[in-house]
Amino acid sequence: MNPHPKPTDTEQLRQLIDTVATLRVRCAWTQALTHESLRGYLLEESYEVLEAIDAGAPEALREELGDLLYQVLLHAQIGAEHGYFTLGEVAQTLRDKLVRRNRHVFESDGTERATVIEDVEEIIRLWDAAKAEEKAEQGKTKPVDGAHGLPAGLPALALAQKLRERRERSETPLPEAHHGAALEVSQVDDERGLGDALLALTARAQQLGLDAESVLRARLAEVYGP
């Protein structure tokens, strides 16, 4: 019998949560952190996760996911200290949302469906319908939403592609500039023309099943080096 059994995921998470709480009490630097001052760190850690994914490096990804998780735990700890919410409430809110939006897997009470829908288009339709119901119940766009219910800080290429995706899924006509017409670089001679060319490129990326933001990031790494 192993005298030192490997800790369970639950035990390891509990140790981590306790460590974050201790740092908030005993480390002056960590204690001074706020939701606002953590904004830059959250963005930086998110991009480092993406970098590890692009590199195909599992060990690096494990470390970077830990750094990103630290940001989540810090925000939850700060929220609890101010009486806004606890980590458990964050987890429960997420769990409720996953159950609510994944109607192809869960019944409304959270139990698993006897039969699971496997048609991807139907899954997306059910997801969109659930989100629409949520917005109708809320009566207005959430405070954290930007234009069209998307994060205001989303990079422009990613935002353009997301907006096009949403229009197509809801069968809403696309703006003329976002139809993906071919443009020659030499034809671009002003700010508006450049914007149209970028829109066209995001449209083409979607037609190819590619993510414009990731493609540009990968190409930059090839051209300028890591």
mmCIF file of C-alpha atoms in Angstrom:
data_model
loop_
_atom_site.group_PDB
_atom_site.id
_atom_site.type_symbol
_atom_site.label_atom_id
_atom_site.label_comp_id
_atom_site.label_asym_id
_atom_site.label_seq_id
_atom_site.Cartn_x
_atom_site.Cartn_y
_atom_site.Cartn_z
ATOM 1 C CA MET A 1 0.000 0.000 0.000
ATOM 2 C CA ASN A 2 1.340 3.421 -0.966
ATOM 3 C CA PRO A 3 2.108 5.329 2.287
ATOM 4 C CA HIS A 4 1.868 8.627 0.388
ATOM 5 C CA PRO A 5 -1.182 8.452 -1.867
ATOM 6 C CA LYS A 6 -1.431 11.139 -4.530
ATOM 7 C CA PRO A 7 -3.750 13.970 -3.442
ATOM 8 C CA THR A 8 -7.069 14.127 -5.224
ATOM 9 C CA ASP A 9 -7.936 17.030 -7.516
ATOM 10 C CA THR A 10 -10.296 18.321 -4.823
ATOM 11 C CA GLU A 11 -7.553 18.250 -2.186
ATOM 12 C CA GLN A 12 -5.078 20.016 -4.462
ATOM 13 C CA LEU A 13 -7.615 22.706 -5.341
ATOM 14 C CA ARG A 14 -8.401 23.210 -1.653
ATOM 15 C CA GLN A 15 -4.693 23.668 -0.894
ATOM 16 C CA LEU A 16 -4.409 26.201 -3.706
ATOM 17 C CA ILE A 17 -7.470 28.148 -2.545
ATOM 18 C CA ASP A 18 -6.045 28.250 1.001
ATOM 19 C CA THR A 19 -2.668 29.423 -0.350
ATOM 20 C CA VAL A 20 -4.305 32.311 -2.231
ATOM 21 C CA ALA A 21 -6.261 33.292 0.893
ATOM 22 C CA THR A 22 -3.031 33.249 2.955
ATOM 23 C CA LEU A 23 -1.246 35.464 0.430
ATOM 24 C CA ARG A 24 -4.092 37.972 0.605
ATOM 25 C CA VAL A 25 -3.584 38.200 4.374
ATOM 26 C CA ARG A 26 0.188 37.960 4.729
ATOM 27 C CA CYS A 27 1.697 39.325 1.495
ATOM 28 C CA ALA A 28 1.537 43.123 1.311
ATOM 29 C CA TRP A 29 1.847 43.142 -2.495
ATOM 30 C CA THR A 30 -0.912 40.572 -3.036
ATOM 31 C CA GLN A 31 -3.073 42.287 -0.418
ATOM 32 C CA ALA A 32 -2.943 45.548 -2.394
ATOM 33 C CA LEU A 33 -4.311 43.937 -5.571
ATOM 34 C CA THR A 34 -7.788 44.917 -6.789
ATOM 35 C CA HIS A 35 -10.085 43.792 -9.594
ATOM 36 C CA GLU A 36 -8.918 46.851 -11.524
ATOM 37 C CA SER A 37 -5.170 46.422 -10.950
ATOM 38 C CA LEU A 38 -5.367 42.770 -12.021
ATOM 39 C CA ARG A 39 -6.754 43.613 -15.475
ATOM 40 C CA GLY A 40 -3.370 43.687 -17.207
ATOM 41 C CA TYR A 41 -2.214 40.460 -15.545
ATOM 42 C CA LEU A 42 -5.399 38.649 -16.595
ATOM 43 C CA LEU A 43 -4.889 39.671 -20.216
ATOM 44 C CA GLU A 44 -1.189 38.770 -20.151
ATOM 45 C CA GLU A 45 -1.812 35.328 -18.643
ATOM 46 C CA SER A 46 -4.556 34.636 -21.197
ATOM 47 C CA TYR A 47 -2.195 35.356 -24.065
ATOM 48 C CA GLU A 48 0.507 33.179 -22.497
ATOM 49 C CA VAL A 49 -1.983 30.293 -22.444
ATOM 50 C CA LEU A 50 -2.589 30.877 -26.162
ATOM 51 C CA GLU A 51 1.156 30.919 -26.775
ATOM 52 C CA ALA A 52 1.577 27.566 -25.026
ATOM 53 C CA ILE A 53 -1.253 26.096 -27.099
ATOM 54 C CA ASP A 54 0.320 27.389 -30.325
ATOM 55 C CA ALA A 55 3.655 25.903 -29.283
ATOM 56 C CA GLY A 56 2.071 22.488 -28.695
ATOM 57 C CA ALA A 57 3.819 22.310 -25.319
ATOM 58 C CA PRO A 58 1.742 20.436 -22.690
ATOM 59 C CA GLU A 59 4.125 21.208 -19.811
ATOM 60 C CA ALA A 60 4.081 24.922 -20.607
ATOM 61 C CA LEU A 61 0.307 24.817 -21.025
ATOM 62 C CA ARG A 62 -0.086 23.223 -17.589
ATOM 63 C CA GLU A 63 1.949 26.024 -16.021
ATOM 64 C CA GLU A 64 0.191 28.815 -17.918
ATOM 65 C CA LEU A 65 -3.259 27.417 -17.092
ATOM 66 C CA GLY A 66 -2.173 27.495 -13.450
ATOM 67 C CA ASP A 67 -1.221 31.162 -13.768
ATOM 68 C CA LEU A 68 -4.596 31.887 -15.366
ATOM 69 C CA LEU A 69 -6.385 29.952 -12.631
ATOM 70 C CA TYR A 70 -4.525 32.077 -10.070
ATOM 71 C CA GLN A 71 -6.126 35.158 -11.608
ATOM 72 C CA VAL A 72 -9.580 33.612 -11.271
ATOM 73 C CA LEU A 73 -8.951 32.623 -7.656
ATOM 74 C CA LEU A 74 -7.622 36.091 -6.824
ATOM 75 C CA HIS A 75 -10.704 37.765 -8.279
ATOM 76 C CA ALA A 76 -12.951 35.350 -6.375
ATOM 77 C CA GLN A 77 -11.055 35.964 -3.126
ATOM 78 C CA ILE A 78 -11.281 39.738 -3.557
ATOM 79 C CA GLY A 79 -14.982 39.403 -4.356
ATOM 80 C CA ALA A 80 -15.522 37.385 -1.177
ATOM 81 C CA GLU A 81 -13.623 39.942 0.922
ATOM 82 C CA HIS A 82 -15.954 42.682 -0.341
ATOM 83 C CA GLY A 83 -19.042 40.528 0.147
ATOM 84 C CA TYR A 84 -19.776 40.471 -3.600
ATOM 85 C CA PHE A 85 -19.564 36.723 -4.246
ATOM 86 C CA THR A 86 -17.646 33.606 -3.204
ATOM 87 C CA LEU A 87 -15.694 31.126 -5.307
ATOM 88 C CA GLY A 88 -18.488 28.632 -4.686
ATOM 89 C CA GLU A 89 -21.033 31.088 -6.068
ATOM 90 C CA VAL A 90 -18.851 31.668 -9.134
ATOM 91 C CA ALA A 91 -18.715 27.895 -9.669
ATOM 92 C CA GLN A 92 -22.470 27.509 -9.129
ATOM 93 C CA THR A 93 -23.253 30.324 -11.571
ATOM 94 C CA LEU A 94 -21.089 28.642 -14.210
ATOM 95 C CA ARG A 95 -22.603 25.228 -13.557
ATOM 96 C CA ASP A 96 -26.140 26.619 -13.849
ATOM 97 C CA LYS A 97 -25.244 28.344 -17.123
ATOM 98 C CA LEU A 98 -23.717 25.166 -18.576
ATOM 99 C CA VAL A 99 -26.841 23.185 -17.707
ATOM 100 C CA ARG A 100 -29.128 25.905 -19.066
ATOM 101 C CA ARG A 101 -27.296 26.300 -22.368
ATOM 102 C CA ASN A 102 -26.490 22.650 -23.077
ATOM 103 C CA ARG A 103 -30.038 21.420 -23.528
ATOM 104 C CA HIS A 104 -28.822 18.621 -25.748
ATOM 105 C CA VAL A 105 -27.097 17.030 -22.719
ATOM 106 C CA PHE A 106 -29.035 18.174 -19.621
ATOM 107 C CA GLU A 107 -32.666 18.393 -18.585
ATOM 108 C CA SER A 108 -33.810 21.667 -16.979
ATOM 109 C CA ASP A 109 -33.258 20.185 -13.489
ATOM 110 C CA GLY A 110 -29.609 19.386 -14.278
ATOM 111 C CA THR A 111 -30.015 15.644 -14.754
ATOM 112 C CA GLU A 112 -28.541 14.095 -17.877
ATOM 113 C CA ARG A 113 -30.865 13.481 -20.801
ATOM 114 C CA ALA A 114 -31.580 9.855 -21.645
ATOM 115 C CA THR A 115 -30.716 10.536 -25.284
ATOM 116 C CA VAL A 116 -28.194 13.124 -26.439
ATOM 117 C CA ILE A 117 -28.598 15.254 -29.566
ATOM 118 C CA GLU A 118 -25.480 14.916 -31.718
ATOM 119 C CA ASP A 119 -26.355 17.125 -34.686
ATOM 120 C CA VAL A 120 -23.955 20.096 -34.346
ATOM 121 C CA GLU A 121 -26.290 22.569 -36.078
ATOM 122 C CA GLU A 122 -29.113 21.645 -33.715
ATOM 123 C CA ILE A 123 -26.772 21.982 -30.722
ATOM 124 C CA ILE A 124 -25.822 25.516 -31.839
ATOM 125 C CA ARG A 125 -29.497 26.386 -32.402
ATOM 126 C CA LEU A 126 -30.413 25.240 -28.891
ATOM 127 C CA TRP A 127 -27.429 27.155 -27.421
ATOM 128 C CA ASP A 128 -28.448 30.357 -29.216
ATOM 129 C CA ALA A 129 -32.064 29.927 -28.124
ATOM 130 C CA ALA A 130 -31.000 29.518 -24.495
ATOM 131 C CA LYS A 131 -28.846 32.662 -24.666
ATOM 132 C CA ALA A 132 -31.715 34.609 -26.236
ATOM 133 C CA GLU A 133 -34.010 33.536 -23.393
ATOM 134 C CA GLU A 134 -31.423 34.653 -20.836
ATOM 135 C CA LYS A 135 -31.187 38.113 -22.409
ATOM 136 C CA ALA A 136 -34.972 38.406 -22.546
ATOM 137 C CA GLU A 137 -35.199 37.540 -18.840
ATOM 138 C CA GLN A 138 -32.463 40.034 -17.982
ATOM 139 C CA GLY A 139 -34.361 42.686 -19.902
ATOM 140 C CA LYS A 140 -31.182 44.415 -21.024
ATOM 141 C CA THR A 141 -27.618 43.765 -22.044
ATOM 142 C CA LYS A 142 -25.337 42.793 -19.181
ATOM 143 C CA PRO A 143 -23.033 45.566 -17.907
ATOM 144 C CA VAL A 144 -19.948 43.629 -19.016
ATOM 145 C CA ASP A 145 -21.181 43.277 -22.590
ATOM 146 C CA GLY A 146 -19.929 45.551 -25.333
ATOM 147 C CA ALA A 147 -21.537 46.078 -28.720
ATOM 148 C CA HIS A 148 -23.783 43.194 -29.847
ATOM 149 C CA GLY A 149 -23.294 41.375 -26.542
ATOM 150 C CA LEU A 150 -19.587 40.729 -27.185
ATOM 151 C CA PRO A 151 -16.727 41.775 -24.859
ATOM 152 C CA ALA A 152 -15.669 45.360 -25.546
ATOM 153 C CA GLY A 153 -11.985 44.416 -25.200
ATOM 154 C CA LEU A 154 -12.065 41.650 -27.819
ATOM 155 C CA PRO A 155 -9.293 42.139 -30.438
ATOM 156 C CA ALA A 156 -10.703 43.712 -33.606
ATOM 157 C CA LEU A 157 -10.007 40.771 -35.929
ATOM 158 C CA ALA A 158 -11.663 38.362 -33.515
ATOM 159 C CA LEU A 159 -14.586 40.783 -33.027
ATOM 160 C CA ALA A 160 -15.131 41.077 -36.787
ATOM 161 C CA GLN A 161 -15.244 37.313 -37.170
ATOM 162 C CA LYS A 162 -17.569 36.859 -34.182
ATOM 163 C CA LEU A 163 -19.971 39.507 -35.491
ATOM 164 C CA ARG A 164 -20.091 37.816 -38.885
ATOM 165 C CA GLU A 165 -20.683 34.424 -37.238
ATOM 166 C CA ARG A 166 -23.596 35.785 -35.212
ATOM 167 C CA ARG A 167 -25.207 37.471 -38.208
ATOM 168 C CA GLU A 168 -24.995 34.274 -40.250
ATOM 169 C CA ARG A 169 -26.351 32.082 -37.461
ATOM 170 C CA SER A 170 -29.311 34.399 -36.922
ATOM 171 C CA GLU A 171 -29.783 34.662 -40.720
ATOM 172 C CA THR A 172 -29.434 38.442 -40.506
ATOM 173 C CA PRO A 173 -28.087 40.165 -43.660
ATOM 174 C CA LEU A 174 -24.396 41.034 -43.493
ATOM 175 C CA PRO A 175 -23.204 44.617 -44.025
ATOM 176 C CA GLU A 176 -22.007 45.117 -47.599
ATOM 177 C CA ALA A 177 -18.395 45.588 -46.470
ATOM 178 C CA HIS A 178 -18.331 42.184 -44.767
ATOM 179 C CA HIS A 179 -19.180 40.011 -47.769
ATOM 180 C CA GLY A 180 -15.563 39.079 -48.402
ATOM 181 C CA ALA A 181 -15.011 40.709 -51.786
ATOM 182 C CA ALA A 182 -11.484 40.301 -53.115
ATOM 183 C CA LEU A 183 -9.395 43.447 -52.742
ATOM 184 C CA GLU A 184 -5.930 44.242 -54.055
ATOM 185 C CA VAL A 185 -3.536 45.825 -51.570
ATOM 186 C CA SER A 186 -2.753 48.521 -54.113
ATOM 187 C CA GLN A 187 -6.430 49.533 -54.111
ATOM 188 C CA VAL A 188 -6.319 50.409 -50.420
ATOM 189 C CA ASP A 189 -5.500 54.085 -50.150
ATOM 190 C CA ASP A 190 -7.418 55.405 -47.157
ATOM 191 C CA GLU A 191 -8.624 54.450 -43.666
ATOM 192 C CA ARG A 192 -12.055 53.296 -44.808
ATOM 193 C CA GLY A 193 -10.582 51.164 -47.579
ATOM 194 C CA LEU A 194 -8.205 49.534 -45.135
ATOM 195 C CA GLY A 195 -11.111 48.755 -42.813
ATOM 196 C CA ASP A 196 -13.040 47.180 -45.699
ATOM 197 C CA ALA A 197 -10.002 45.108 -46.666
ATOM 198 C CA LEU A 198 -9.641 43.809 -43.094
ATOM 199 C CA LEU A 199 -13.340 42.955 -42.988
ATOM 200 C CA ALA A 200 -12.985 41.095 -46.258
ATOM 201 C CA LEU A 201 -10.043 39.134 -44.881
ATOM 202 C CA THR A 202 -11.946 38.088 -41.749
ATOM 203 C CA ALA A 203 -14.792 36.964 -44.000
ATOM 204 C CA ARG A 204 -12.375 34.902 -46.061
ATOM 205 C CA ALA A 205 -10.866 33.411 -42.894
ATOM 206 C CA GLN A 206 -14.288 32.234 -41.831
ATOM 207 C CA GLN A 207 -14.977 30.732 -45.260
ATOM 208 C CA LEU A 208 -11.734 28.750 -44.891
ATOM 209 C CA GLY A 209 -12.638 27.644 -41.361
ATOM 210 C CA LEU A 210 -9.726 29.593 -39.882
ATOM 211 C CA ASP A 211 -9.421 32.000 -36.962
ATOM 212 C CA ALA A 212 -8.076 35.292 -38.327
ATOM 213 C CA GLU A 213 -6.490 36.351 -35.027
ATOM 214 C CA SER A 214 -4.594 33.064 -34.621
ATOM 215 C CA VAL A 215 -3.502 32.996 -38.264
ATOM 216 C CA LEU A 216 -2.059 36.510 -38.049
ATOM 217 C CA ARG A 217 -0.343 35.708 -34.744
ATOM 218 C CA ALA A 218 1.240 32.563 -36.239
ATOM 219 C CA ARG A 219 2.384 34.459 -39.330
ATOM 220 C CA LEU A 220 3.923 37.192 -37.177
ATOM 221 C CA ALA A 221 5.899 34.519 -35.333
ATOM 222 C CA GLU A 222 7.156 33.171 -38.688
ATOM 223 C CA VAL A 223 8.103 36.616 -40.002
ATOM 224 C CA TYR A 224 9.539 38.218 -36.854
ATOM 225 C CA GLY A 225 10.480 35.147 -34.842
ATOM 226 C CA PRO A 226 9.063 33.997 -31.492
#
